[in-house]
PDB file of C-alpha atoms in Angstrom:
ATOM      1  CA  UNK E   1     -78.595  28.770  17.092  1.00 43.00           C
ATOM      2  CA  UNK E   2     -75.530  30.175  18.791  1.00 42.00           C
ATOM      3  CA  UNK E   3     -74.725  26.815  20.384  1.00 42.00           C
ATOM      4  CA  UNK E   4     -75.077  25.065  17.050  1.00 46.00           C
ATOM      5  CA  UNK E   5     -72.677  27.554  15.390  1.00 39.00           C
ATOM      6  CA  UNK E   6     -70.103  27.169  18.150  1.00 42.00           C
ATOM      7  CA  UNK E   7     -70.374  23.375  17.951  1.00 43.00           C
ATOM      8  CA  UNK E   8     -69.938  23.479  14.169  1.00 45.00           C
ATOM      9  CA  UNK E   9     -66.830  25.651  14.511  1.00 39.00           C
ATOM     10  CA  UNK E  10     -65.357  23.289  17.095  1.00 42.00           C
ATOM     11  CA  UNK E  11     -65.973  20.291  14.839  1.00 40.00           C
ATOM     12  CA  UNK E  12     -64.513  22.133  11.856  1.00 40.00           C
ATOM     13  CA  UNK E  13     -61.462  23.079  13.868  1.00 40.00           C
ATOM     14  CA  UNK E  14     -61.022  19.490  15.011  1.00 42.00           C
ATOM     15  CA  UNK E  15     -61.372  18.317  11.448  1.00 42.00           C
ATOM     16  CA  UNK E  16     -58.691  20.694  10.255  1.00 39.00           C
ATOM     17  CA  UNK E  17     -56.368  19.899  13.171  1.00 43.00           C
ATOM     18  CA  UNK E  18     -56.498  16.168  12.654  1.00 40.00           C
ATOM     19  CA  UNK E  19     -54.782  16.152   9.245  1.00 41.00           C
ATOM     20  CA  UNK E  20     -52.139  18.573  10.559  1.00 40.00           C
ATOM     21  CA  UNK E  21     -51.442  16.237  13.432  1.00 40.00           C
ATOM     22  CA  UNK E  22     -51.259  13.281  11.074  1.00 40.00           C
ATOM     23  CA  UNK E  23     -48.742  15.140   8.902  1.00 42.00           C
ATOM     24  CA  UNK E  24     -46.566  15.946  11.909  1.00 42.00           C
ATOM     25  CA  UNK E  25     -46.151  12.305  12.946  1.00 43.00           C
ATOM     26  CA  UNK E  26     -44.164  11.194   9.884  1.00 48.00           C
ATOM     27  CA  UNK E  27     -41.871  14.199  10.327  1.00 45.00           C
ATOM     28  CA  UNK E  28     -41.100  13.024  13.859  1.00 46.00           C
ATOM     29  CA  UNK E  29     -40.535   9.491  12.599  1.00 48.00           C
ATOM     30  CA  UNK E  30     -38.145  10.700   9.909  1.00 44.00           C
ATOM     31  CA  UNK E  31     -36.180  12.730  12.443  1.00 46.00           C
ATOM     32  CA  UNK E  32     -35.962   9.747  14.760  1.00 44.00           C
ATOM     33  CA  UNK E  33     -34.742   7.338  12.108  1.00 48.00           C
ATOM     34  CA  UNK E  34     -32.331   9.603  10.201  1.00 55.00           C
ATOM     35  CA  UNK E  35     -28.706   8.425  10.263  1.00 63.00           C
ATOM     36  CA  UNK E  36     -26.395  11.127  11.535  1.00 70.00           C
ATOM     37  CA  UNK E  37     -23.035  11.473   9.794  1.00 80.00           C
ATOM     38  CA  UNK E  38     -20.126   9.944  11.636  1.00 88.00           C
ATOM     39  CA  UNK E  39     -18.166  12.211  13.945  1.00 95.00           C
ATOM     40  CA  UNK E  40     -14.427  12.059  13.315  1.00 97.00           C
ATOM     41  CA  UNK E  41     -12.155  13.078  16.181  1.00 98.00           C
ATOM     42  CA  UNK E  42      -8.707  14.549  15.516  1.00 98.00           C
ATOM     43  CA  UNK E  43      -6.483  13.513  18.391  1.00 98.00           C
ATOM     44  CA  UNK E  44      -2.863  12.993  19.281  1.00 98.00           C
ATOM     45  CA  UNK E  45      -0.753  10.904  21.633  1.00 98.00           C
ATOM     46  CA  UNK E  46       2.827  11.288  22.780  1.00 98.00           C
ATOM     47  CA  UNK E  47       4.974   8.366  21.641  1.00 97.00           C
ATOM     48  CA  UNK E  48       8.747   8.420  22.251  1.00 93.00           C
ATOM     49  CA  UNK E  49       8.426  12.092  23.125  1.00 95.00           C
ATOM     50  CA  UNK E  50       6.839  12.896  19.747  1.00 98.00           C
ATOM     51  CA  UNK E  51       3.278  14.023  19.108  1.00 98.00           C
ATOM     52  CA  UNK E  52       1.595  11.410  16.919  1.00 98.00           C
ATOM     53  CA  UNK E  53      -1.661  12.631  15.411  1.00 98.00           C
ATOM     54  CA  UNK E  54      -4.483  10.288  14.519  1.00 98.00           C
ATOM     55  CA  UNK E  55      -8.086  10.310  13.348  1.00 98.00           C
ATOM     56  CA  UNK E  56     -10.558   8.256  15.332  1.00 98.00           C
ATOM     57  CA  UNK E  57     -14.211   7.504  14.707  1.00 98.00           C
ATOM     58  CA  UNK E  58     -16.883   4.944  15.470  1.00 97.00           C
ATOM     59  CA  UNK E  59     -18.045   3.046  18.549  1.00 96.00           C
ATOM     60  CA  UNK E  60     -15.369   2.463  21.169  1.00 95.00           C
ATOM     61  CA  UNK E  61     -16.448  -1.179  21.506  1.00 96.00           C
ATOM     62  CA  UNK E  62     -16.656  -1.851  17.758  1.00 97.00           C
ATOM     63  CA  UNK E  63     -14.206  -4.052  15.840  1.00 98.00           C
ATOM     64  CA  UNK E  64     -11.050  -2.019  15.287  1.00 98.00           C
ATOM     65  CA  UNK E  65      -9.906  -1.091  11.785  1.00 98.00           C
ATOM     66  CA  UNK E  66      -6.399   0.420  11.602  1.00 98.00           C
ATOM     67  CA  UNK E  67      -5.765   2.528   8.493  1.00 99.00           C
ATOM     68  CA  UNK E  68      -2.086   2.906   7.548  1.00 99.00           C
ATOM     69  CA  UNK E  69      -1.310   5.546   4.946  1.00 98.00           C
ATOM     70  CA  UNK E  70       1.295   5.816   2.208  1.00 98.00           C
ATOM     71  CA  UNK E  71       3.757   8.402   0.901  1.00 98.00           C
ATOM     72  CA  UNK E  72       3.502  11.381   0.567  1.00 97.00           C
ATOM     73  CA  UNK E  73       0.150  11.698   2.276  1.00 98.00           C
ATOM     74  CA  UNK E  74      -1.258  10.980   5.752  1.00 98.00           C
ATOM     75  CA  UNK E  75      -4.521   9.899   7.366  1.00 98.00           C
ATOM     76  CA  UNK E  76      -5.981  12.527   5.042  1.00 98.00           C
ATOM     77  CA  UNK E  77      -6.092   9.818   2.337  1.00 98.00           C
ATOM     78  CA  UNK E  78      -8.798   8.031   4.365  1.00 98.00           C
ATOM     79  CA  UNK E  79     -10.970  11.086   5.004  1.00 98.00           C
ATOM     80  CA  UNK E  80     -13.772   9.847   2.735  1.00 97.00           C
ATOM     81  CA  UNK E  81     -13.595   6.174   3.728  1.00 98.00           C
ATOM     82  CA  UNK E  82     -13.695   6.674   7.498  1.00 98.00           C
ATOM     83  CA  UNK E  83     -17.329   7.910   7.666  1.00 97.00           C
ATOM     84  CA  UNK E  84     -18.448   4.914   5.593  1.00 97.00           C
ATOM     85  CA  UNK E  85     -17.098   2.502   8.218  1.00 97.00           C
ATOM     86  CA  UNK E  86     -17.549   4.383  11.465  1.00 97.00           C
ATOM     87  CA  UNK E  87     -21.174   3.478  12.152  1.00 95.00           C
ATOM     88  CA  UNK E  88     -20.060  -0.045  13.131  1.00 96.00           C
ATOM     89  CA  UNK E  89     -16.261  -0.049  13.291  1.00 98.00           C
ATOM     90  CA  UNK E  90     -13.809   1.688  15.596  1.00 98.00           C
ATOM     91  CA  UNK E  91     -11.555   3.331  13.019  1.00 98.00           C
ATOM     92  CA  UNK E  92      -8.060   4.581  13.880  1.00 98.00           C
ATOM     93  CA  UNK E  93      -5.875   6.321  11.278  1.00 99.00           C
ATOM     94  CA  UNK E  94      -2.493   7.637  12.496  1.00 98.00           C
ATOM     95  CA  UNK E  95      -0.064  10.034  10.832  1.00 98.00           C
ATOM     96  CA  UNK E  96       3.543   8.822  10.990  1.00 98.00           C
ATOM     97  CA  UNK E  97       6.072  11.339  12.338  1.00 98.00           C
ATOM     98  CA  UNK E  98       7.080  13.623   9.479  1.00 98.00           C
ATOM     99  CA  UNK E  99       3.634  13.280   7.884  1.00 98.00           C
ATOM    100  CA  UNK E 100       0.271  14.948   8.326  1.00 98.00           C
ATOM    101  CA  UNK E 101      -0.304  16.614  11.671  1.00 98.00           C
ATOM    102  CA  UNK E 102       2.291  14.594  13.580  1.00 98.00           C
ATOM    103  CA  UNK E 103       5.494  16.187  14.773  1.00 98.00           C
ATOM    104  CA  UNK E 104       8.440  16.187  12.367  1.00 98.00           C
ATOM    105  CA  UNK E 105      11.591  16.328  14.507  1.00 98.00           C
ATOM    106  CA  UNK E 106      14.949  16.887  12.849  1.00 98.00           C
ATOM    107  CA  UNK E 107      16.181  13.760  11.105  1.00 98.00           C
ATOM    108  CA  UNK E 108      19.470  13.943  12.987  1.00 97.00           C
ATOM    109  CA  UNK E 109      17.612  13.783  16.297  1.00 96.00           C
ATOM    110  CA  UNK E 110      14.986  11.167  15.434  1.00 97.00           C
ATOM    111  CA  UNK E 111      15.200   7.834  13.637  1.00 98.00           C
ATOM    112  CA  UNK E 112      12.960   7.822  10.591  1.00 98.00           C
ATOM    113  CA  UNK E 113      12.601   4.156   9.782  1.00 98.00           C
ATOM    114  CA  UNK E 114       9.852   1.655   9.076  1.00 98.00           C
ATOM    115  CA  UNK E 115      10.805  -0.352  12.124  1.00 98.00           C
ATOM    116  CA  UNK E 116      10.460   2.735  14.309  1.00 98.00           C
ATOM    117  CA  UNK E 117       7.119   3.595  12.738  1.00 98.00           C
ATOM    118  CA  UNK E 118       5.808   0.077  13.401  1.00 98.00           C
ATOM    119  CA  UNK E 119       6.903   0.312  17.043  1.00 98.00           C
ATOM    120  CA  UNK E 120       5.225   3.711  17.398  1.00 98.00           C
ATOM    121  CA  UNK E 121       1.956   2.504  15.875  1.00 98.00           C
ATOM    122  CA  UNK E 122       2.165  -0.487  18.225  1.00 98.00           C
ATOM    123  CA  UNK E 123       2.576   1.872  21.191  1.00 98.00           C
ATOM    124  CA  UNK E 124      -0.333   4.004  20.000  1.00 98.00           C
ATOM    125  CA  UNK E 125      -2.606   0.984  19.722  1.00 98.00           C
ATOM    126  CA  UNK E 126      -1.527  -0.030  23.215  1.00 98.00           C
ATOM    127  CA  UNK E 127      -2.447   3.404  24.572  1.00 97.00           C
ATOM    128  CA  UNK E 128      -5.853   3.123  22.898  1.00 98.00           C
ATOM    129  CA  UNK E 129      -6.426  -0.373  24.252  1.00 97.00           C
ATOM    130  CA  UNK E 130      -6.733  -1.961  20.804  1.00 97.00           C
ATOM    131  CA  UNK E 131      -5.685  -5.582  21.221  1.00 95.00           C
ATOM    132  CA  UNK E 132      -7.097  -6.863  17.919  1.00 97.00           C
ATOM    133  CA  UNK E 133      -7.532  -5.079  14.629  1.00 98.00           C
ATOM    134  CA  UNK E 134      -7.988  -5.385  10.912  1.00 98.00           C
ATOM    135  CA  UNK E 135      -5.420  -3.392   8.937  1.00 98.00           C
ATOM    136  CA  UNK E 136      -5.839  -1.403   5.725  1.00 99.00           C
ATOM    137  CA  UNK E 137      -2.302  -1.088   4.346  1.00 99.00           C
ATOM    138  CA  UNK E 138      -1.262   1.066   1.415  1.00 98.00           C
ATOM    139  CA  UNK E 139       2.217   1.944   0.061  1.00 98.00           C
ATOM    140  CA  UNK E 140       4.352   2.739   3.160  1.00 98.00           C
ATOM    141  CA  UNK E 141       1.516   1.369   5.256  1.00 98.00           C
ATOM    142  CA  UNK E 142       2.298  -2.154   4.013  1.00 98.00           C
ATOM    143  CA  UNK E 143       5.773  -2.534   5.586  1.00 98.00           C
ATOM    144  CA  UNK E 144       4.615  -0.666   8.689  1.00 98.00           C
ATOM    145  CA  UNK E 145       1.595  -2.943   9.031  1.00 98.00           C
ATOM    146  CA  UNK E 146       3.404  -6.155   8.146  1.00 98.00           C
ATOM    147  CA  UNK E 147       6.165  -5.418  10.672  1.00 98.00           C
ATOM    148  CA  UNK E 148       3.410  -4.942  13.232  1.00 98.00           C
ATOM    149  CA  UNK E 149       1.822  -8.220  12.095  1.00 98.00           C
ATOM    150  CA  UNK E 150       4.964 -10.316  12.546  1.00 98.00           C
ATOM    151  CA  UNK E 151       5.444  -8.696  15.953  1.00 98.00           C
ATOM    152  CA  UNK E 152       1.878  -9.496  17.079  1.00 98.00           C
ATOM    153  CA  UNK E 153       0.430 -12.020  14.610  1.00 98.00           C
ATOM    154  CA  UNK E 154      -2.409 -12.974  16.948  1.00 97.00           C
ATOM    155  CA  UNK E 155      -3.775  -9.428  16.891  1.00 98.00           C
ATOM    156  CA  UNK E 156      -4.505  -9.217  13.158  1.00 98.00           C
ATOM    157  CA  UNK E 157      -8.170  -9.956  12.424  1.00 98.00           C
ATOM    158  CA  UNK E 158      -7.948  -9.192   8.708  1.00 98.00           C
ATOM    159  CA  UNK E 159      -6.057  -7.404   5.935  1.00 98.00           C
ATOM    160  CA  UNK E 160      -7.158  -4.930   3.302  1.00 99.00           C
ATOM    161  CA  UNK E 161      -4.265  -4.449   0.888  1.00 98.00           C
ATOM    162  CA  UNK E 162      -4.219  -1.552  -1.569  1.00 98.00           C
ATOM    163  CA  UNK E 163      -1.100  -1.017  -3.671  1.00 98.00           C
ATOM    164  CA  UNK E 164       1.213  -2.131  -0.893  1.00 98.00           C
ATOM    165  CA  UNK E 165       4.081  -4.496  -1.623  1.00 98.00           C
ATOM    166  CA  UNK E 166       5.426  -7.674  -0.005  1.00 98.00           C
ATOM    167  CA  UNK E 167       7.012  -9.435  -3.011  1.00 98.00           C
ATOM    168  CA  UNK E 168      10.033  -8.887  -5.236  1.00 97.00           C
ATOM    169  CA  UNK E 169       7.728  -8.863  -8.270  1.00 97.00           C
ATOM    170  CA  UNK E 170       6.217  -5.613  -6.997  1.00 97.00           C
ATOM    171  CA  UNK E 171       9.449  -3.613  -7.234  1.00 97.00           C
ATOM    172  CA  UNK E 172       9.555  -2.760 -10.929  1.00 95.00           C
ATOM    173  CA  UNK E 173      11.546  -0.320 -13.049  1.00 96.00           C
ATOM    174  CA  UNK E 174      10.367   2.684 -11.038  1.00 97.00           C
ATOM    175  CA  UNK E 175      12.496   1.410  -8.166  1.00 98.00           C
ATOM    176  CA  UNK E 176      15.775   1.046 -10.085  1.00 97.00           C
ATOM    177  CA  UNK E 177      17.185   4.500  -9.165  1.00 97.00           C
ATOM    178  CA  UNK E 178      16.105   3.979  -5.550  1.00 97.00           C
ATOM    179  CA  UNK E 179      17.812   0.564  -5.533  1.00 97.00           C
ATOM    180  CA  UNK E 180      20.994   2.275  -6.727  1.00 97.00           C
ATOM    181  CA  UNK E 181      20.728   4.573  -3.703  1.00 98.00           C
ATOM    182  CA  UNK E 182      20.222   1.527  -1.450  1.00 98.00           C
ATOM    183  CA  UNK E 183      23.363  -0.066  -2.869  1.00 97.00           C
ATOM    184  CA  UNK E 184      25.655   2.920  -2.683  1.00 97.00           C
ATOM    185  CA  UNK E 185      24.212   5.115   0.068  1.00 97.00           C
ATOM    186  CA  UNK E 186      26.097   7.920  -1.654  1.00 97.00           C
ATOM    187  CA  UNK E 187      25.312  11.617  -1.448  1.00 97.00           C
ATOM    188  CA  UNK E 188      24.987  11.652  -5.242  1.00 97.00           C
ATOM    189  CA  UNK E 189      22.386   8.899  -5.346  1.00 97.00           C
ATOM    190  CA  UNK E 190      20.603  10.443  -2.370  1.00 98.00           C
ATOM    191  CA  UNK E 191      20.352  13.788  -4.163  1.00 97.00           C
ATOM    192  CA  UNK E 192      19.004  12.030  -7.270  1.00 97.00           C
ATOM    193  CA  UNK E 193      15.903  10.982  -5.300  1.00 97.00           C
ATOM    194  CA  UNK E 194      15.012  14.547  -4.296  1.00 97.00           C
ATOM    195  CA  UNK E 195      12.660  14.890  -7.279  1.00 97.00           C
ATOM    196  CA  UNK E 196      10.258  12.546  -5.469  1.00 97.00           C
ATOM    197  CA  UNK E 197       9.362  15.303  -3.009  1.00 98.00           C
ATOM    198  CA  UNK E 198       8.637  17.938  -5.681  1.00 98.00           C
ATOM    199  CA  UNK E 199       5.176  19.132  -6.613  1.00 98.00           C
ATOM    200  CA  UNK E 200       5.505  17.531 -10.046  1.00 98.00           C
ATOM    201  CA  UNK E 201       6.079  14.129  -8.448  1.00 98.00           C
ATOM    202  CA  UNK E 202       3.215  14.586  -5.995  1.00 98.00           C
ATOM    203  CA  UNK E 203       0.789  15.487  -8.770  1.00 98.00           C
ATOM    204  CA  UNK E 204       2.056  12.498 -10.767  1.00 98.00           C
ATOM    205  CA  UNK E 205       1.229  10.133  -7.925  1.00 98.00           C
ATOM    206  CA  UNK E 206      -2.378  11.325  -7.838  1.00 98.00           C
ATOM    207  CA  UNK E 207      -2.992  11.550 -11.575  1.00 98.00           C
ATOM    208  CA  UNK E 208      -0.926   8.845 -13.290  1.00 98.00           C
ATOM    209  CA  UNK E 209      -3.095   5.979 -14.489  1.00 98.00           C
ATOM    210  CA  UNK E 210      -6.373   7.797 -13.811  1.00 98.00           C
ATOM    211  CA  UNK E 211      -8.868   7.830 -16.680  1.00 93.00           C
ATOM    212  CA  UNK E 212     -11.068  10.683 -15.403  1.00 97.00           C
ATOM    213  CA  UNK E 213      -8.928  13.401 -13.848  1.00 97.00           C
ATOM    214  CA  UNK E 214     -12.026  15.429 -12.976  1.00 98.00           C
ATOM    215  CA  UNK E 215     -12.581  12.961 -10.118  1.00 97.00           C
ATOM    216  CA  UNK E 216      -9.258  13.830  -8.469  1.00 98.00           C
ATOM    217  CA  UNK E 217      -9.347  16.815  -6.138  1.00 97.00           C
ATOM    218  CA  UNK E 218      -6.365  19.171  -6.516  1.00 98.00           C
ATOM    219  CA  UNK E 219      -6.648  19.651  -2.755  1.00 97.00           C
ATOM    220  CA  UNK E 220      -4.726  16.386  -2.444  1.00 98.00           C
ATOM    221  CA  UNK E 221      -1.417  17.600  -3.814  1.00 98.00           C
ATOM    222  CA  UNK E 222      -1.840  21.098  -2.384  1.00 98.00           C
ATOM    223  CA  UNK E 223      -2.280  19.560   1.068  1.00 97.00           C
ATOM    224  CA  UNK E 224       0.536  17.021   0.724  1.00 98.00           C
ATOM    225  CA  UNK E 225       3.007  19.373  -0.897  1.00 98.00           C
ATOM    226  CA  UNK E 226       2.573  22.010   1.791  1.00 98.00           C
ATOM    227  CA  UNK E 227       3.697  19.412   4.328  1.00 97.00           C
ATOM    228  CA  UNK E 228       6.512  18.083   2.151  1.00 97.00           C
ATOM    229  CA  UNK E 229       7.830  21.626   1.777  1.00 97.00           C
ATOM    230  CA  UNK E 230       8.252  22.157   5.521  1.00 97.00           C
ATOM    231  CA  UNK E 231      11.870  22.949   6.462  1.00 97.00           C
ATOM    232  CA  UNK E 232      13.842  19.739   6.943  1.00 97.00           C
ATOM    233  CA  UNK E 233      11.176  17.459   5.529  1.00 98.00           C
ATOM    234  CA  UNK E 234      13.115  16.601   2.379  1.00 98.00           C
ATOM    235  CA  UNK E 235      15.831  14.958   4.477  1.00 98.00           C
ATOM    236  CA  UNK E 236      13.177  13.050   6.427  1.00 98.00           C
ATOM    237  CA  UNK E 237      11.790  11.614   3.189  1.00 98.00           C
ATOM    238  CA  UNK E 238      15.237  10.810   1.794  1.00 98.00           C
ATOM    239  CA  UNK E 239      16.035   8.917   5.002  1.00 98.00           C
ATOM    240  CA  UNK E 240      12.866   6.890   4.523  1.00 98.00           C
ATOM    241  CA  UNK E 241      13.626   6.160   0.851  1.00 98.00           C
ATOM    242  CA  UNK E 242      16.941   4.728   1.994  1.00 98.00           C
ATOM    243  CA  UNK E 243      15.451   2.797   4.890  1.00 98.00           C
ATOM    244  CA  UNK E 244      12.878   1.164   2.620  1.00 98.00           C
ATOM    245  CA  UNK E 245      15.672  -1.236   1.658  1.00 98.00           C
ATOM    246  CA  UNK E 246      15.310  -2.848   5.111  1.00 98.00           C
ATOM    247  CA  UNK E 247      11.809  -4.017   4.246  1.00 98.00           C
ATOM    248  CA  UNK E 248      12.876  -6.245   1.358  1.00 98.00           C
ATOM    249  CA  UNK E 249      14.790  -8.809   3.475  1.00 98.00           C
ATOM    250  CA  UNK E 250      11.664  -9.130   5.617  1.00 98.00           C
ATOM    251  CA  UNK E 251       9.475 -10.189   2.687  1.00 98.00           C
ATOM    252  CA  UNK E 252       9.960 -13.916   3.521  1.00 98.00           C
ATOM    253  CA  UNK E 253       8.784 -13.237   7.082  1.00 98.00           C
ATOM    254  CA  UNK E 254       5.783 -11.289   5.840  1.00 98.00           C
ATOM    255  CA  UNK E 255       4.925 -14.140   3.496  1.00 98.00           C
ATOM    256  CA  UNK E 256       5.351 -16.694   6.271  1.00 98.00           C
ATOM    257  CA  UNK E 257       2.865 -14.684   8.344  1.00 98.00           C
ATOM    258  CA  UNK E 258       0.377 -14.856   5.470  1.00 98.00           C
ATOM    259  CA  UNK E 259       0.773 -18.617   5.079  1.00 98.00           C
ATOM    260  CA  UNK E 260       0.708 -19.508   8.751  1.00 98.00           C
ATOM    261  CA  UNK E 261      -1.943 -17.132  10.060  1.00 98.00           C
ATOM    262  CA  UNK E 262      -4.100 -16.965   6.911  1.00 98.00           C
ATOM    263  CA  UNK E 263      -5.819 -13.714   7.885  1.00 98.00           C
ATOM    264  CA  UNK E 264      -8.984 -12.947   5.897  1.00 98.00           C
ATOM    265  CA  UNK E 265      -7.700 -10.727   3.100  1.00 98.00           C
ATOM    266  CA  UNK E 266      -9.190  -8.317   0.590  1.00 98.00           C
ATOM    267  CA  UNK E 267      -6.914  -6.942  -2.148  1.00 98.00           C
ATOM    268  CA  UNK E 268      -8.160  -3.755  -3.859  1.00 98.00           C
ATOM    269  CA  UNK E 269      -5.494  -2.580  -6.295  1.00 98.00           C
ATOM    270  CA  UNK E 270      -5.142   0.258  -8.772  1.00 98.00           C
ATOM    271  CA  UNK E 271      -3.830  -1.730 -11.718  1.00 98.00           C
ATOM    272  CA  UNK E 272      -2.324   1.284 -13.546  1.00 98.00           C
ATOM    273  CA  UNK E 273      -0.034   2.241 -10.655  1.00 98.00           C
ATOM    274  CA  UNK E 274       3.536   2.898 -11.813  1.00 97.00           C
ATOM    275  CA  UNK E 275       5.007   2.759  -8.303  1.00 98.00           C
ATOM    276  CA  UNK E 276       3.414  -0.467  -7.079  1.00 98.00           C
ATOM    277  CA  UNK E 277       2.134  -1.999 -10.321  1.00 97.00           C
ATOM    278  CA  UNK E 278      -0.268  -4.862 -10.823  1.00 98.00           C
ATOM    279  CA  UNK E 279       2.454  -7.587 -10.812  1.00 98.00           C
ATOM    280  CA  UNK E 280       2.813  -6.911  -7.090  1.00 98.00           C
ATOM    281  CA  UNK E 281      -0.812  -7.819  -6.402  1.00 98.00           C
ATOM    282  CA  UNK E 282      -0.997 -11.354  -7.778  1.00 98.00           C
ATOM    283  CA  UNK E 283       1.793 -13.004  -5.710  1.00 98.00           C
ATOM    284  CA  UNK E 284      -0.299 -12.550  -2.569  1.00 98.00           C
ATOM    285  CA  UNK E 285      -2.486 -15.365  -3.862  1.00 98.00           C
ATOM    286  CA  UNK E 286       0.428 -17.793  -3.573  1.00 98.00           C
ATOM    287  CA  UNK E 287       0.399 -17.414   0.186  1.00 98.00           C
ATOM    288  CA  UNK E 288      -3.215 -16.329   0.637  1.00 98.00           C
ATOM    289  CA  UNK E 289      -5.128 -18.451  -1.906  1.00 98.00           C
ATOM    290  CA  UNK E 290      -8.497 -17.492  -0.402  1.00 98.00           C
ATOM    291  CA  UNK E 291      -7.814 -13.766  -0.649  1.00 98.00           C
ATOM    292  CA  UNK E 292     -10.344 -11.745  -2.619  1.00 98.00           C
ATOM    293  CA  UNK E 293      -8.576  -9.819  -5.405  1.00 98.00           C
ATOM    294  CA  UNK E 294     -10.156  -6.865  -7.208  1.00 98.00           C
ATOM    295  CA  UNK E 295      -8.293  -4.756  -9.778  1.00 98.00           C
ATOM    296  CA  UNK E 296      -9.438  -1.236 -10.593  1.00 98.00           C
ATOM    297  CA  UNK E 297      -8.794   0.906 -13.658  1.00 98.00           C
ATOM    298  CA  UNK E 298      -6.922   3.582 -11.767  1.00 98.00           C
ATOM    299  CA  UNK E 299      -3.525   4.478 -10.339  1.00 98.00           C
ATOM    300  CA  UNK E 300      -1.684   4.767  -7.034  1.00 98.00           C
ATOM    301  CA  UNK E 301      -4.284   6.517  -4.855  1.00 98.00           C
ATOM    302  CA  UNK E 302      -7.223   4.387  -5.884  1.00 98.00           C
ATOM    303  CA  UNK E 303      -9.564   5.681  -3.180  1.00 98.00           C
ATOM    304  CA  UNK E 304      -9.539   9.128  -4.759  1.00 98.00           C
ATOM    305  CA  UNK E 305     -11.521   8.123  -7.852  1.00 97.00           C
ATOM    306  CA  UNK E 306     -12.801   4.608  -7.109  1.00 98.00           C
ATOM    307  CA  UNK E 307     -14.225   5.045  -3.603  1.00 98.00           C
ATOM    308  CA  UNK E 308     -17.733   4.394  -4.927  1.00 97.00           C
ATOM    309  CA  UNK E 309     -16.609   0.954  -6.141  1.00 98.00           C
ATOM    310  CA  UNK E 310     -14.129   0.126  -3.377  1.00 98.00           C
ATOM    311  CA  UNK E 311     -16.085   1.150  -0.291  1.00 98.00           C
ATOM    312  CA  UNK E 312     -18.923  -1.396  -0.772  1.00 98.00           C
ATOM    313  CA  UNK E 313     -16.345  -4.175  -1.226  1.00 98.00           C
ATOM    314  CA  UNK E 314     -14.430  -3.074   1.863  1.00 98.00           C
ATOM    315  CA  UNK E 315     -17.564  -2.786   3.970  1.00 97.00           C
ATOM    316  CA  UNK E 316     -18.907  -6.140   2.773  1.00 97.00           C
ATOM    317  CA  UNK E 317     -15.569  -7.810   3.493  1.00 98.00           C
ATOM    318  CA  UNK E 318     -15.397  -6.406   7.018  1.00 98.00           C
ATOM    319  CA  UNK E 319     -18.997  -7.352   7.747  1.00 97.00           C
ATOM    320  CA  UNK E 320     -18.440 -10.924   6.544  1.00 97.00           C
ATOM    321  CA  UNK E 321     -14.921 -11.643   7.722  1.00 97.00           C
ATOM    322  CA  UNK E 322     -14.045  -9.352  10.611  1.00 96.00           C
ATOM    323  CA  UNK E 323     -17.130  -8.248  12.555  1.00 91.00           C
ATOM    324  CA  UNK E 324     -18.435 -11.758  13.339  1.00 73.00           C
ATOM    325  CA  UNK E 325     -15.070 -13.105  14.471  1.00 65.00           C
TER     326      UNK E 325
END
């Protein structure tokens, strides 16, 4: 009797244990197959004696995607896009000197120009061993990236263009006071541009043309304005507003690069942008007739409220046009 009881208990225990073991297996499988979020590294390099900060993520041997930010922000504008690319792509997003976490030396001791920025990004990519890359260019990132492209046309594997200009049609009425500053270079016209570094202007850039303001984080302008308000930064930005004039004569060279190299191109444009409005998007098709153009019902910083629509297009484009090449 005792043996039979013990045997029954052992069988019962085995019967209970088996389902528990079966339940544990799927848990192990789930843990093994879960996708970990991308790790973003916040690094810096010394270029021309200046600390240049950059964000880096993704496999070191993956196709390189270089993200070039606009005014008045930094690599911060790509904070939500980077993790969506970094499982397959080696993503590098620098801060130009005077922006983000990079050094901001006095404007009388350092040349703040788009040519200098392009050379510094070039040096950074050399330090990182990136010999070929797709570029996401936005606002200031367009002339920086296009200067880099005409310097090393063979290195550009693709372009993602978001509200970044390379045509006269893209410089509308917003630019008239800045053009007056370009023409005169006067202290009066320089001072007239100072409103562009105020909090009101920064908020305008994030909210103008946006249909649902609840999708725009106020952290954006709080973050950017804190950096704009650093001592001496206003003069840095005014120097750059003036130097932007040097980009316009290069437009024919940028356009020649498009025609001759025909890089795979995706255009994702906030069509309500006052600064770089929709008329600046369409001329790209003259020189890049196979470019893929998508207009979004938003403003200047389109990623802030249209990431859910833009990211799948960007990822699909890279997977089709850049990764296999």
